[in-house]
């Protein structure tokens, strides 16, 4: 009996040591995997921080360029507005051209737009020439379409 008890005690002690050894080995393996994962995550975090810094510095550069672009656009708008203010020669000619297209006489254009009679006559000639050339272009394009349809019709029959 005593031998059986010693044998059982010996086996249970060895079994306990074996289980403890397996638990220690498993714990070491799990801890090493956790450490590897933690190192990978810290590397990824470092890379992401660097990428965020790069993106932020790029955004700052883009912001500066957009700010400069906005200032340039504002300057261009101011320049354009100052060029087209009443009394500006370009706007005066534009107004005279519009009046001539609406059928105003040379004298009416001279009085209302403050241009010389010769300039008003020149604008009238240029406006008339532009209208004639536009009519010829539309007439020519419609003539071509008629010719094409006639050719198509004659081929079909």
CSV table of C-alpha atoms in Angstrom, one decimal:
chain,number,residue,atom,x,y,z
A,1,UNK,CA,0.0,0.0,0.0
A,2,UNK,CA,2.7,2.3,0.9
A,3,UNK,CA,4.4,1.5,-2.4
A,4,UNK,CA,1.3,2.3,-4.3
A,5,UNK,CA,0.8,5.5,-2.5
A,6,UNK,CA,4.5,6.5,-3.2
A,7,UNK,CA,4.1,5.5,-6.8
A,8,UNK,CA,0.9,7.6,-7.2
A,9,UNK,CA,2.5,10.5,-5.4
A,10,UNK,CA,5.6,10.2,-7.6
A,11,UNK,CA,3.4,10.1,-10.8
A,12,UNK,CA,1.3,13.0,-9.7
A,13,UNK,CA,4.4,15.0,-8.8
A,14,UNK,CA,6.0,14.3,-12.2
A,15,UNK,CA,2.7,15.1,-13.9
A,16,UNK,CA,2.5,18.3,-12.0
A,17,UNK,CA,6.0,19.2,-13.0
A,18,UNK,CA,5.2,18.3,-16.7
A,19,UNK,CA,2.1,20.5,-16.6
A,20,UNK,CA,4.0,23.4,-15.0
A,21,UNK,CA,6.8,23.0,-17.7
A,22,UNK,CA,4.2,23.1,-20.5
A,23,UNK,CA,2.6,26.2,-19.0
A,24,UNK,CA,6.0,27.9,-18.7
A,25,UNK,CA,6.9,27.0,-22.3
A,26,UNK,CA,3.5,28.2,-23.6
A,27,UNK,CA,3.8,31.4,-21.6
A,28,UNK,CA,7.2,32.1,-23.1
A,29,UNK,CA,5.9,31.5,-26.6
A,30,UNK,CA,2.9,33.7,-26.1
A,31,UNK,CA,5.0,36.4,-24.5
A,32,UNK,CA,7.5,36.3,-27.4
A,33,UNK,CA,4.7,36.6,-30.0
A,34,UNK,CA,3.1,39.5,-28.1
A,35,UNK,CA,6.5,41.2,-28.0
A,36,UNK,CA,7.0,40.7,-31.8
A,37,UNK,CA,3.5,42.0,-32.5
A,38,UNK,CA,4.2,45.0,-30.3
A,39,UNK,CA,7.4,45.7,-32.1
A,40,UNK,CA,5.7,45.5,-35.5
A,41,UNK,CA,3.0,47.9,-34.3
A,42,UNK,CA,5.5,50.4,-32.9
A,43,UNK,CA,7.3,50.3,-36.3
A,44,UNK,CA,4.0,50.8,-38.1
A,45,UNK,CA,3.1,53.6,-35.7
A,46,UNK,CA,6.5,55.3,-36.4
A,47,UNK,CA,6.0,55.0,-40.2
A,48,UNK,CA,2.4,56.4,-39.9
A,49,UNK,CA,3.6,59.3,-37.9
A,50,UNK,CA,6.3,60.1,-40.5
A,51,UNK,CA,3.7,59.8,-43.3
A,52,UNK,CA,1.4,62.1,-41.4
A,53,UNK,CA,4.2,64.6,-41.0
A,54,UNK,CA,5.0,64.4,-44.7
A,55,UNK,CA,1.3,64.9,-45.6
A,56,UNK,CA,1.0,67.9,-43.2
A,57,UNK,CA,4.1,69.5,-44.6
A,58,UNK,CA,2.7,69.0,-48.1
A,59,UNK,CA,-0.6,70.5,-47.1
A,60,UNK,CA,1.2,73.5,-45.6
A,61,UNK,CA,3.0,73.9,-49.0
A,62,UNK,CA,-0.2,73.6,-50.9
A,63,UNK,CA,-1.9,76.1,-48.6
A,64,UNK,CA,0.9,78.6,-49.2
A,65,UNK,CA,0.6,78.1,-52.9
A,66,UNK,CA,-3.2,78.5,-52.8
A,67,UNK,CA,-2.8,81.7,-50.7
A,68,UNK,CA,-0.4,83.1,-53.3
A,69,UNK,CA,-2.7,82.1,-56.1
A,70,UNK,CA,-5.6,83.8,-54.3
A,71,UNK,CA,-3.6,87.0,-54.0
A,72,UNK,CA,-2.7,86.8,-57.7
A,73,UNK,CA,-6.3,86.3,-58.6
A,74,UNK,CA,-7.4,89.2,-56.5
A,75,UNK,CA,-4.8,91.4,-58.2
A,76,UNK,CA,-5.9,90.3,-61.6
A,77,UNK,CA,-9.5,91.1,-60.7
A,78,UNK,CA,-8.5,94.5,-59.4
A,79,UNK,CA,-6.5,95.2,-62.6
A,80,UNK,CA,-9.5,94.0,-64.7
A,81,UNK,CA,-11.9,96.2,-62.8
A,82,UNK,CA,-9.7,99.3,-63.1
A,83,UNK,CA,-9.3,98.7,-66.8
A,84,UNK,CA,-13.1,98.4,-67.4
A,85,UNK,CA,-14.1,101.4,-65.3
A,86,UNK,CA,-16.3,104.0,-67.0
A,87,UNK,CA,-14.1,106.2,-69.1
A,88,UNK,CA,-11.8,103.3,-69.9
A,89,UNK,CA,-11.2,103.4,-73.7
A,90,UNK,CA,-11.8,99.6,-74.1
A,91,UNK,CA,-15.2,99.8,-72.4
A,92,UNK,CA,-16.1,102.9,-74.5
A,93,UNK,CA,-15.4,101.1,-77.7
A,94,UNK,CA,-17.4,98.1,-76.5
A,95,UNK,CA,-20.4,100.3,-75.7
A,96,UNK,CA,-20.1,102.0,-79.1
A,97,UNK,CA,-20.0,98.6,-80.8
A,98,UNK,CA,-23.1,97.5,-79.0
A,99,UNK,CA,-25.0,100.7,-79.9
A,100,UNK,CA,-24.0,100.3,-83.5
A,101,UNK,CA,-25.3,96.7,-83.6
A,102,UNK,CA,-28.6,98.0,-82.2
A,103,UNK,CA,-28.9,100.4,-85.1
A,104,UNK,CA,-27.7,103.7,-83.5
A,105,UNK,CA,-26.4,106.3,-85.9
A,106,UNK,CA,-22.8,107.6,-86.0
A,107,UNK,CA,-23.8,110.9,-84.4
A,108,UNK,CA,-25.7,109.1,-81.5
A,109,UNK,CA,-22.6,106.9,-80.8
A,110,UNK,CA,-20.3,110.0,-80.9
A,111,UNK,CA,-22.6,111.8,-78.4
A,112,UNK,CA,-23.2,108.9,-76.0
A,113,UNK,CA,-19.8,107.2,-76.0
A,114,UNK,CA,-17.5,110.2,-76.2
A,115,UNK,CA,-15.6,108.9,-79.2
A,116,UNK,CA,-14.4,110.8,-82.3
A,117,UNK,CA,-16.6,110.6,-85.4
A,118,UNK,CA,-13.8,108.8,-87.3
A,119,UNK,CA,-13.6,106.2,-84.6
A,120,UNK,CA,-17.3,105.7,-84.6
A,121,UNK,CA,-17.3,105.2,-88.4
A,122,UNK,CA,-14.4,102.7,-88.2
A,123,UNK,CA,-16.3,100.8,-85.5
A,124,UNK,CA,-19.4,100.8,-87.7
A,125,UNK,CA,-17.4,99.4,-90.7
A,126,UNK,CA,-15.8,96.8,-88.5
A,127,UNK,CA,-19.1,95.8,-87.0
A,128,UNK,CA,-20.7,95.6,-90.4
A,129,UNK,CA,-17.8,93.5,-91.8
A,130,UNK,CA,-18.0,91.1,-88.9
A,131,UNK,CA,-21.8,90.7,-89.4
A,132,UNK,CA,-21.3,90.0,-93.1
A,133,UNK,CA,-18.5,87.4,-92.5
A,134,UNK,CA,-20.7,85.6,-89.9
A,135,UNK,CA,-23.6,85.5,-92.3
A,136,UNK,CA,-21.3,84.2,-95.1
A,137,UNK,CA,-20.0,81.5,-92.7
A,138,UNK,CA,-23.5,80.3,-91.8
A,139,UNK,CA,-24.6,80.5,-95.4
A,140,UNK,CA,-21.5,78.5,-96.6
A,141,UNK,CA,-22.0,75.8,-94.0
A,142,UNK,CA,-25.7,75.5,-94.9
A,143,UNK,CA,-24.7,75.3,-98.7
A,144,UNK,CA,-22.3,72.5,-97.9
A,145,UNK,CA,-24.9,70.6,-96.1
A,146,UNK,CA,-27.3,71.0,-99.1
A,147,UNK,CA,-24.6,69.8,-101.5
A,148,UNK,CA,-23.9,66.9,-99.3
A,149,UNK,CA,-27.5,65.9,-99.2
A,150,UNK,CA,-27.7,66.3,-103.0
A,151,UNK,CA,-24.7,64.1,-103.5
A,152,UNK,CA,-26.1,61.5,-101.1
A,153,UNK,CA,-29.4,61.7,-102.9
A,154,UNK,CA,-27.9,61.3,-106.4
A,155,UNK,CA,-25.8,58.3,-105.2
A,156,UNK,CA,-28.8,56.6,-103.7
A,157,UNK,CA,-30.8,56.8,-106.9
